[in-house]
Amino acid sequence: MKHYLPLINVHLFLKSHSSCTGNIRNVGQKLYKFLTVKDAESLKTVCTFVALTFSFALGAVPGTLFCLWLSEKAVWICAVIMLLLALWMKKASNYIS
């Protein structure tokens, strides 16, 4: 029963030592705010954090498969992806400024 208390009382949820990330906690808080107050900004935040959380999960699955397949060499896939993202962000920042 102790593990369900954070779901019942938001105050206990914030003070508990449950194993959830800040993103999941934010989803719960903003979803509650949207459902009770009908705040459109809260719904937008919920959608953002849900997309962020699921994108992490969607990246973890192929990452695990690459690690099983390539072992230590799988880190190079991450390095190439991060390099491409850095170049893309640099190019995008040049368009903004």
Short mmCIF file of the N, C-alpha and C atoms (twelve columns), coordinates in Angstrom:
data_MODEL
# 
_entry.id   MODEL 
# 
loop_
_atom_site.group_PDB 
_atom_site.id 
_atom_site.type_symbol 
_atom_site.label_atom_id 
_atom_site.label_alt_id 
_atom_site.label_comp_id 
_atom_site.label_asym_id 
_atom_site.label_seq_id 
_atom_site.Cartn_x 
_atom_site.Cartn_y 
_atom_site.Cartn_z 
_atom_site.pdbx_PDB_model_num 
ATOM 1   N N  . MET A 1  0.819  -1.192 0.000   1 
ATOM 2   C CA . MET A 1  0.000  0.000  0.000   1 
ATOM 3   C C  . MET A 1  0.859  1.250  0.000   1 
ATOM 4   N N  . LYS A 2  2.059  1.170  0.585   1 
ATOM 5   C CA . LYS A 2  2.939  2.331  0.663   1 
ATOM 6   C C  . LYS A 2  3.296  2.866  -0.718  1 
ATOM 7   N N  . HIS A 3  3.428  1.981  -1.700  1 
ATOM 8   C CA . HIS A 3  3.825  2.414  -3.038  1 
ATOM 9   C C  . HIS A 3  2.705  3.148  -3.774  1 
ATOM 10  N N  . TYR A 4  1.462  2.987  -3.337  1 
ATOM 11  C CA . TYR A 4  0.348  3.640  -3.999  1 
ATOM 12  C C  . TYR A 4  0.011  5.003  -3.403  1 
ATOM 13  N N  . LEU A 5  0.550  5.322  -2.260  1 
ATOM 14  C CA . LEU A 5  0.266  6.608  -1.626  1 
ATOM 15  C C  . LEU A 5  0.638  7.799  -2.491  1 
ATOM 16  N N  . PRO A 6  1.764  7.775  -3.228  1 
ATOM 17  C CA . PRO A 6  2.065  8.935  -4.079  1 
ATOM 18  C C  . PRO A 6  1.008  9.187  -5.143  1 
ATOM 19  N N  . LEU A 7  0.304  8.162  -5.554  1 
ATOM 20  C CA . LEU A 7  -0.740 8.352  -6.552  1 
ATOM 21  C C  . LEU A 7  -1.976 9.004  -5.937  1 
ATOM 22  N N  . ILE A 8  -2.165 8.854  -4.649  1 
ATOM 23  C CA . ILE A 8  -3.342 9.379  -3.977  1 
ATOM 24  C C  . ILE A 8  -3.138 10.824 -3.545  1 
ATOM 25  N N  . ASN A 9  -1.974 11.154 -3.063  1 
ATOM 26  C CA . ASN A 9  -1.734 12.478 -2.491  1 
ATOM 27  C C  . ASN A 9  -0.513 13.107 -3.152  1 
ATOM 28  N N  . VAL A 10 -0.701 14.218 -3.820  1 
ATOM 29  C CA . VAL A 10 0.386  14.873 -4.545  1 
ATOM 30  C C  . VAL A 10 1.505  15.289 -3.591  1 
ATOM 31  N N  . HIS A 11 1.155  15.745 -2.427  1 
ATOM 32  C CA . HIS A 11 2.174  16.157 -1.459  1 
ATOM 33  C C  . HIS A 11 3.077  14.982 -1.085  1 
ATOM 34  N N  . LEU A 12 2.490  13.850 -0.806  1 
ATOM 35  C CA . LEU A 12 3.300  12.670 -0.492  1 
ATOM 36  C C  . LEU A 12 4.121  12.241 -1.705  1 
ATOM 37  N N  . PHE A 13 3.554  12.428 -2.885  1 
ATOM 38  C CA . PHE A 13 4.265  12.060 -4.113  1 
ATOM 39  C C  . PHE A 13 5.546  12.873 -4.263  1 
ATOM 40  N N  . LEU A 14 5.462  14.159 -3.964  1 
ATOM 41  C CA . LEU A 14 6.636  15.013 -4.099  1 
ATOM 42  C C  . LEU A 14 7.683  14.710 -3.037  1 
ATOM 43  N N  . LYS A 15 7.244  14.298 -1.862  1 
ATOM 44  C CA . LYS A 15 8.162  14.051 -0.758  1 
ATOM 45  C C  . LYS A 15 8.650  12.603 -0.703  1 
ATOM 46  N N  . SER A 16 8.054  11.714 -1.482  1 
ATOM 47  C CA . SER A 16 8.408  10.293 -1.393  1 
ATOM 48  C C  . SER A 16 9.739  10.029 -2.083  1 
ATOM 49  N N  . HIS A 17 10.279 8.875  -1.837  1 
ATOM 50  C CA . HIS A 17 11.515 8.450  -2.482  1 
ATOM 51  C C  . HIS A 17 11.205 7.417  -3.552  1 
ATOM 52  N N  . SER A 18 10.167 7.689  -4.327  1 
ATOM 53  C CA . SER A 18 9.796  6.765  -5.392  1 
ATOM 54  C C  . SER A 18 10.813 6.867  -6.515  1 
ATOM 55  N N  . SER A 19 10.843 5.862  -7.338  1 
ATOM 56  C CA . SER A 19 11.858 5.819  -8.389  1 
ATOM 57  C C  . SER A 19 11.269 6.316  -9.705  1 
ATOM 58  N N  . CYS A 20 10.926 7.586  -9.772  1 
ATOM 59  C CA . CYS A 20 10.469 8.159  -11.027 1 
ATOM 60  C C  . CYS A 20 11.327 9.375  -11.346 1 
ATOM 61  N N  . THR A 21 11.431 9.651  -12.614 1 
ATOM 62  C CA . THR A 21 12.238 10.798 -13.020 1 
ATOM 63  C C  . THR A 21 11.420 12.073 -12.913 1 
ATOM 64  N N  . GLY A 22 12.081 13.184 -13.035 1 
ATOM 65  C CA . GLY A 22 11.399 14.469 -13.000 1 
ATOM 66  C C  . GLY A 22 10.416 14.622 -14.139 1 
ATOM 67  N N  . ASN A 23 10.734 14.034 -15.302 1 
ATOM 68  C CA . ASN A 23 9.827  14.136 -16.446 1 
ATOM 69  C C  . ASN A 23 8.502  13.444 -16.164 1 
ATOM 70  N N  . ILE A 24 8.556  12.257 -15.569 1 
ATOM 71  C CA . ILE A 24 7.329  11.522 -15.269 1 
ATOM 72  C C  . ILE A 24 6.525  12.257 -14.195 1 
ATOM 73  N N  . ARG A 25 7.207  12.803 -13.211 1 
ATOM 74  C CA . ARG A 25 6.521  13.577 -12.172 1 
ATOM 75  C C  . ARG A 25 5.857  14.812 -12.796 1 
ATOM 76  N N  . ASN A 26 6.557  15.490 -13.704 1 
ATOM 77  C CA . ASN A 26 5.979  16.660 -14.369 1 
ATOM 78  C C  . ASN A 26 4.743  16.288 -15.181 1 
ATOM 79  N N  . VAL A 27 4.771  15.134 -15.832 1 
ATOM 80  C CA . VAL A 27 3.597  14.683 -16.586 1 
ATOM 81  C C  . VAL A 27 2.410  14.541 -15.638 1 
ATOM 82  N N  . GLY A 28 2.630  13.898 -14.503 1 
ATOM 83  C CA . GLY A 28 1.547  13.717 -13.542 1 
ATOM 84  C C  . GLY A 28 1.017  15.035 -13.007 1 
ATOM 85  N N  . GLN A 29 1.909  15.941 -12.657 1 
ATOM 86  C CA . GLN A 29 1.491  17.235 -12.109 1 
ATOM 87  C C  . GLN A 29 0.737  18.066 -13.144 1 
ATOM 88  N N  . LYS A 30 1.273  18.163 -14.343 1 
ATOM 89  C CA . LYS A 30 0.637  18.988 -15.372 1 
ATOM 90  C C  . LYS A 30 -0.660 18.361 -15.872 1 
ATOM 91  N N  . LEU A 31 -0.709 17.029 -15.927 1 
ATOM 92  C CA . LEU A 31 -1.947 16.372 -16.329 1 
ATOM 93  C C  . LEU A 31 -3.040 16.628 -15.289 1 
ATOM 94  N N  . TYR A 32 -2.669 16.546 -14.022 1 
ATOM 95  C CA . TYR A 32 -3.626 16.853 -12.960 1 
ATOM 96  C C  . TYR A 32 -4.116 18.300 -13.075 1 
ATOM 97  N N  . LYS A 33 -3.192 19.228 -13.313 1 
ATOM 98  C CA . LYS A 33 -3.571 20.639 -13.448 1 
ATOM 99  C C  . LYS A 33 -4.493 20.844 -14.640 1 
ATOM 100 N N  . PHE A 34 -4.177 20.167 -15.746 1 
ATOM 101 C CA . PHE A 34 -5.032 20.298 -16.927 1 
ATOM 102 C C  . PHE A 34 -6.425 19.734 -16.660 1 
ATOM 103 N N  . LEU A 35 -6.494 18.576 -16.004 1 
ATOM 104 C CA . LEU A 35 -7.792 17.950 -15.755 1 
ATOM 105 C C  . LEU A 35 -8.637 18.718 -14.753 1 
ATOM 106 N N  . THR A 36 -8.000 19.405 -13.819 1 
ATOM 107 C CA . THR A 36 -8.761 20.127 -12.798 1 
ATOM 108 C C  . THR A 36 -9.043 21.572 -13.179 1 
ATOM 109 N N  . VAL A 37 -8.053 22.254 -13.778 1 
ATOM 110 C CA . VAL A 37 -8.189 23.683 -14.072 1 
ATOM 111 C C  . VAL A 37 -8.479 23.943 -15.550 1 
ATOM 112 N N  . LYS A 38 -8.258 22.941 -16.389 1 
ATOM 113 C CA . LYS A 38 -8.413 23.061 -17.852 1 
ATOM 114 C C  . LYS A 38 -7.453 24.095 -18.431 1 
ATOM 115 N N  . ASP A 39 -6.205 24.052 -17.951 1 
ATOM 116 C CA . ASP A 39 -5.161 24.969 -18.397 1 
ATOM 117 C C  . ASP A 39 -4.526 24.431 -19.673 1 
ATOM 118 N N  . ALA A 40 -4.664 25.171 -20.780 1 
ATOM 119 C CA . ALA A 40 -4.149 24.715 -22.075 1 
ATOM 120 C C  . ALA A 40 -2.629 24.601 -22.079 1 
ATOM 121 N N  . GLU A 41 -1.956 25.478 -21.363 1 
ATOM 122 C CA . GLU A 41 -0.494 25.430 -21.287 1 
ATOM 123 C C  . GLU A 41 -0.028 24.140 -20.616 1 
ATOM 124 N N  . SER A 42 -0.783 23.677 -19.634 1 
ATOM 125 C CA . SER A 42 -0.443 22.419 -18.964 1 
ATOM 126 C C  . SER A 42 -0.563 21.247 -19.930 1 
ATOM 127 N N  . LEU A 43 -1.576 21.267 -20.784 1 
ATOM 128 C CA . LEU A 43 -1.731 20.198 -21.774 1 
ATOM 129 C C  . LEU A 43 -0.553 20.194 -22.741 1 
ATOM 130 N N  . LYS A 44 -0.119 21.369 -23.156 1 
ATOM 131 C CA . LYS A 44 1.033  21.466 -24.053 1 
ATOM 132 C C  . LYS A 44 2.283  20.899 -23.372 1 
ATOM 133 N N  . THR A 45 2.470  21.209 -22.087 1 
ATOM 134 C CA . THR A 45 3.612  20.689 -21.341 1 
ATOM 135 C C  . THR A 45 3.523  19.182 -21.191 1 
ATOM 136 N N  . VAL A 46 2.314  18.662 -20.930 1 
ATOM 137 C CA . VAL A 46 2.124  17.209 -20.821 1 
ATOM 138 C C  . VAL A 46 2.538  16.531 -22.117 1 
ATOM 139 N N  . CYS A 47 2.085  17.057 -23.229 1 
ATOM 140 C CA . CYS A 47 2.421  16.463 -24.528 1 
ATOM 141 C C  . CYS A 47 3.930  16.494 -24.769 1 
ATOM 142 N N  . THR A 48 4.576  17.587 -24.399 1 
ATOM 143 C CA . THR A 48 6.020  17.696 -24.573 1 
ATOM 144 C C  . THR A 48 6.758  16.661 -23.744 1 
ATOM 145 N N  . PHE A 49 6.395  16.526 -22.458 1 
ATOM 146 C CA . PHE A 49 7.081  15.583 -21.588 1 
ATOM 147 C C  . PHE A 49 6.769  14.133 -21.945 1 
ATOM 148 N N  . VAL A 50 5.558  13.850 -22.421 1 
ATOM 149 C CA . VAL A 50 5.229  12.492 -22.865 1 
ATOM 150 C C  . VAL A 50 6.058  12.139 -24.096 1 
ATOM 151 N N  . ALA A 51 6.166  13.073 -25.035 1 
ATOM 152 C CA . ALA A 51 6.986  12.829 -26.222 1 
ATOM 153 C C  . ALA A 51 8.451  12.624 -25.844 1 
ATOM 154 N N  . LEU A 52 8.936  13.425 -24.903 1 
ATOM 155 C CA . LEU A 52 10.317 13.292 -24.444 1 
ATOM 156 C C  . LEU A 52 10.563 11.937 -23.796 1 
ATOM 157 N N  . THR A 53 9.638  11.518 -22.944 1 
ATOM 158 C CA . THR A 53 9.785  10.238 -22.243 1 
ATOM 159 C C  . THR A 53 9.743  9.069  -23.216 1 
ATOM 160 N N  . PHE A 54 8.785  9.081  -24.147 1 
ATOM 161 C CA . PHE A 54 8.689  7.981  -25.097 1 
ATOM 162 C C  . PHE A 54 9.821  7.997  -26.113 1 
ATOM 163 N N  . SER A 55 10.334 9.159  -26.458 1 
ATOM 164 C CA . SER A 55 11.464 9.194  -27.389 1 
ATOM 165 C C  . SER A 55 12.699 8.574  -26.750 1 
ATOM 166 N N  . PHE A 56 12.852 8.754  -25.431 1 
ATOM 167 C CA . PHE A 56 13.954 8.097  -24.741 1 
ATOM 168 C C  . PHE A 56 13.802 6.582  -24.833 1 
ATOM 169 N N  . ALA A 57 12.601 6.099  -24.589 1 
ATOM 170 C CA . ALA A 57 12.355 4.652  -24.657 1 
ATOM 171 C C  . ALA A 57 12.563 4.126  -26.074 1 
ATOM 172 N N  . LEU A 58 12.117 4.897  -27.052 1 
ATOM 173 C CA . LEU A 58 12.287 4.465  -28.443 1 
ATOM 174 C C  . LEU A 58 13.762 4.449  -28.849 1 
ATOM 175 N N  . GLY A 59 14.572 5.285  -28.256 1 
ATOM 176 C CA . GLY A 59 16.002 5.264  -28.538 1 
ATOM 177 C C  . GLY A 59 16.738 4.184  -27.757 1 
ATOM 178 N N  . ALA A 60 16.208 3.821  -26.605 1 
ATOM 179 C CA . ALA A 60 16.868 2.813  -25.769 1 
ATOM 180 C C  . ALA A 60 16.776 1.423  -26.390 1 
ATOM 181 N N  . VAL A 61 15.686 1.127  -27.047 1 
ATOM 182 C CA . VAL A 61 15.514 -0.212 -27.631 1 
ATOM 183 C C  . VAL A 61 16.537 -0.474 -28.735 1 
ATOM 184 N N  . PRO A 62 16.631 0.393  -29.769 1 
ATOM 185 C CA . PRO A 62 17.656 0.116  -30.771 1 
ATOM 186 C C  . PRO A 62 19.075 0.224  -30.206 1 
ATOM 187 N N  . GLY A 63 19.267 1.109  -29.220 1 
ATOM 188 C CA . GLY A 63 20.581 1.206  -28.591 1 
ATOM 189 C C  . GLY A 63 20.995 -0.095 -27.939 1 
ATOM 190 N N  . THR A 64 20.056 -0.731 -27.264 1 
ATOM 191 C CA . THR A 64 20.334 -2.024 -26.644 1 
ATOM 192 C C  . THR A 64 20.643 -3.076 -27.700 1 
ATOM 193 N N  . LEU A 65 19.871 -3.084 -28.762 1 
ATOM 194 C CA . LEU A 65 20.107 -4.067 -29.829 1 
ATOM 195 C C  . LEU A 65 21.465 -3.850 -30.493 1 
ATOM 196 N N  . PHE A 66 21.829 -2.587 -30.722 1 
ATOM 197 C CA . PHE A 66 23.146 -2.301 -31.290 1 
ATOM 198 C C  . PHE A 66 24.263 -2.752 -30.352 1 
ATOM 199 N N  . CYS A 67 24.067 -2.559 -29.047 1 
ATOM 200 C CA . CYS A 67 25.078 -3.000 -28.079 1 
ATOM 201 C C  . CYS A 67 25.228 -4.512 -28.086 1 
ATOM 202 N N  . LEU A 68 24.121 -5.213 -28.184 1 
ATOM 203 C CA . LEU A 68 24.188 -6.674 -28.231 1 
ATOM 204 C C  . LEU A 68 24.862 -7.147 -29.515 1 
ATOM 205 N N  . TRP A 69 24.635 -6.427 -30.598 1 
ATOM 206 C CA . TRP A 69 25.162 -6.833 -31.896 1 
ATOM 207 C C  . TRP A 69 26.614 -6.409 -32.083 1 
ATOM 208 N N  . LEU A 70 26.943 -5.167 -31.723 1 
ATOM 209 C CA . LEU A 70 28.273 -4.621 -32.011 1 
ATOM 210 C C  . LEU A 70 29.193 -4.542 -30.802 1 
ATOM 211 N N  . SER A 71 28.677 -4.775 -29.626 1 
ATOM 212 C CA . SER A 71 29.447 -4.720 -28.386 1 
ATOM 213 C C  . SER A 71 30.014 -3.311 -28.185 1 
ATOM 214 N N  . GLU A 72 31.336 -3.186 -27.951 1 
ATOM 215 C CA . GLU A 72 31.929 -1.873 -27.663 1 
ATOM 216 C C  . GLU A 72 31.859 -0.912 -28.842 1 
ATOM 217 N N  . LYS A 73 31.750 -1.433 -30.037 1 
ATOM 218 C CA . LYS A 73 31.740 -0.573 -31.232 1 
ATOM 219 C C  . LYS A 73 30.425 0.198  -31.374 1 
ATOM 220 N N  . ALA A 74 29.415 -0.171 -30.603 1 
ATOM 221 C CA . ALA A 74 28.121 0.513  -30.682 1 
ATOM 222 C C  . ALA A 74 28.227 1.969  -30.263 1 
ATOM 223 N N  . VAL A 75 29.228 2.306  -29.467 1 
ATOM 224 C CA . VAL A 75 29.385 3.694  -29.025 1 
ATOM 225 C C  . VAL A 75 29.651 4.619  -30.211 1 
ATOM 226 N N  . TRP A 76 30.219 4.089  -31.281 1 
ATOM 227 C CA . TRP A 76 30.485 4.921  -32.454 1 
ATOM 228 C C  . TRP A 76 29.202 5.365  -33.139 1 
ATOM 229 N N  . ILE A 77 28.151 4.569  -33.031 1 
ATOM 230 C CA . ILE A 77 26.856 4.980  -33.586 1 
ATOM 231 C C  . ILE A 77 26.368 6.225  -32.853 1 
ATOM 232 N N  . CYS A 78 26.461 6.205  -31.535 1 
ATOM 233 C CA . CYS A 78 26.062 7.384  -30.735 1 
ATOM 234 C C  . CYS A 78 26.920 8.590  -31.068 1 
ATOM 235 N N  . ALA A 79 28.221 8.362  -31.232 1 
ATOM 236 C CA . ALA A 79 29.128 9.475  -31.534 1 
ATOM 237 C C  . ALA A 79 28.774 10.123 -32.873 1 
ATOM 238 N N  . VAL A 80 28.468 9.308  -33.866 1 
ATOM 239 C CA . VAL A 80 28.113 9.847  -35.186 1 
ATOM 240 C C  . VAL A 80 26.791 10.607 -35.106 1 
ATOM 241 N N  . ILE A 81 25.814 10.041 -34.409 1 
ATOM 242 C CA . ILE A 81 24.522 10.720 -34.263 1 
ATOM 243 C C  . ILE A 81 24.694 12.059 -33.550 1 
ATOM 244 N N  . MET A 82 25.485 12.077 -32.479 1 
ATOM 245 C CA . MET A 82 25.698 13.332 -31.745 1 
ATOM 246 C C  . MET A 82 26.445 14.350 -32.598 1 
ATOM 247 N N  . LEU A 83 27.401 13.908 -33.397 1 
ATOM 248 C CA . LEU A 83 28.112 14.818 -34.290 1 
ATOM 249 C C  . LEU A 83 27.158 15.419 -35.316 1 
ATOM 250 N N  . LEU A 84 26.305 14.582 -35.905 1 
ATOM 251 C CA . LEU A 84 25.338 15.082 -36.882 1 
ATOM 252 C C  . LEU A 84 24.362 16.066 -36.245 1 
ATOM 253 N N  . LEU A 85 23.915 15.778 -35.029 1 
ATOM 254 C CA . LEU A 85 23.018 16.707 -34.331 1 
ATOM 255 C C  . LEU A 85 23.711 18.022 -34.003 1 
ATOM 256 N N  . ALA A 86 24.979 17.956 -33.605 1 
ATOM 257 C CA . ALA A 86 25.721 19.185 -33.309 1 
ATOM 258 C C  . ALA A 86 25.876 20.037 -34.564 1 
ATOM 259 N N  . LEU A 87 26.173 19.403 -35.685 1 
ATOM 260 C CA . LEU A 87 26.294 20.143 -36.948 1 
ATOM 261 C C  . LEU A 87 24.952 20.736 -37.361 1 
ATOM 262 N N  . TRP A 88 23.893 19.973 -37.167 1 
ATOM 263 C CA . TRP A 88 22.553 20.455 -37.501 1 
ATOM 264 C C  . TRP A 88 22.171 21.649 -36.629 1 
ATOM 265 N N  . MET A 89 22.471 21.569 -35.328 1 
ATOM 266 C CA . MET A 89 22.166 22.679 -34.428 1 
ATOM 267 C C  . MET A 89 22.998 23.909 -34.771 1 
ATOM 268 N N  . LYS A 90 24.243 23.715 -35.145 1 
ATOM 269 C CA . LYS A 90 25.106 24.839 -35.539 1 
ATOM 270 C C  . LYS A 90 24.531 25.512 -36.781 1 
ATOM 271 N N  . LYS A 91 24.102 24.713 -37.741 1 
ATOM 272 C CA . LYS A 91 23.535 25.252 -38.959 1 
ATOM 273 C C  . LYS A 91 22.224 25.997 -38.663 1 
ATOM 274 N N  . ALA A 92 21.403 25.433 -37.773 1 
ATOM 275 C CA . ALA A 92 20.135 26.077 -37.416 1 
ATOM 276 C C  . ALA A 92 20.381 27.383 -36.676 1 
ATOM 277 N N  . SER A 93 21.410 27.433 -35.819 1 
ATOM 278 C CA . SER A 93 21.677 28.667 -35.086 1 
ATOM 279 C C  . SER A 93 22.184 29.775 -36.015 1 
ATOM 280 N N  . ASN A 94 22.823 29.409 -37.104 1 
ATOM 281 C CA . ASN A 94 23.263 30.413 -38.081 1 
ATOM 282 C C  . ASN A 94 22.063 31.035 -38.798 1 
ATOM 283 N N  . TYR A 95 21.014 30.248 -39.008 1 
ATOM 284 C CA . TYR A 95 19.812 30.790 -39.638 1 
ATOM 285 C C  . TYR A 95 19.061 31.720 -38.713 1 
ATOM 286 N N  . ILE A 96 19.111 31.436 -37.412 1 
ATOM 287 C CA . ILE A 96 18.380 32.255 -36.437 1 
ATOM 288 C C  . ILE A 96 19.049 33.602 -36.246 1 
ATOM 289 N N  . SER A 97 20.373 33.612 -36.177 1 
ATOM 290 C CA . SER A 97 21.076 34.874 -35.918 1 
ATOM 291 C C  . SER A 97 21.408 35.622 -37.167 1 
# 
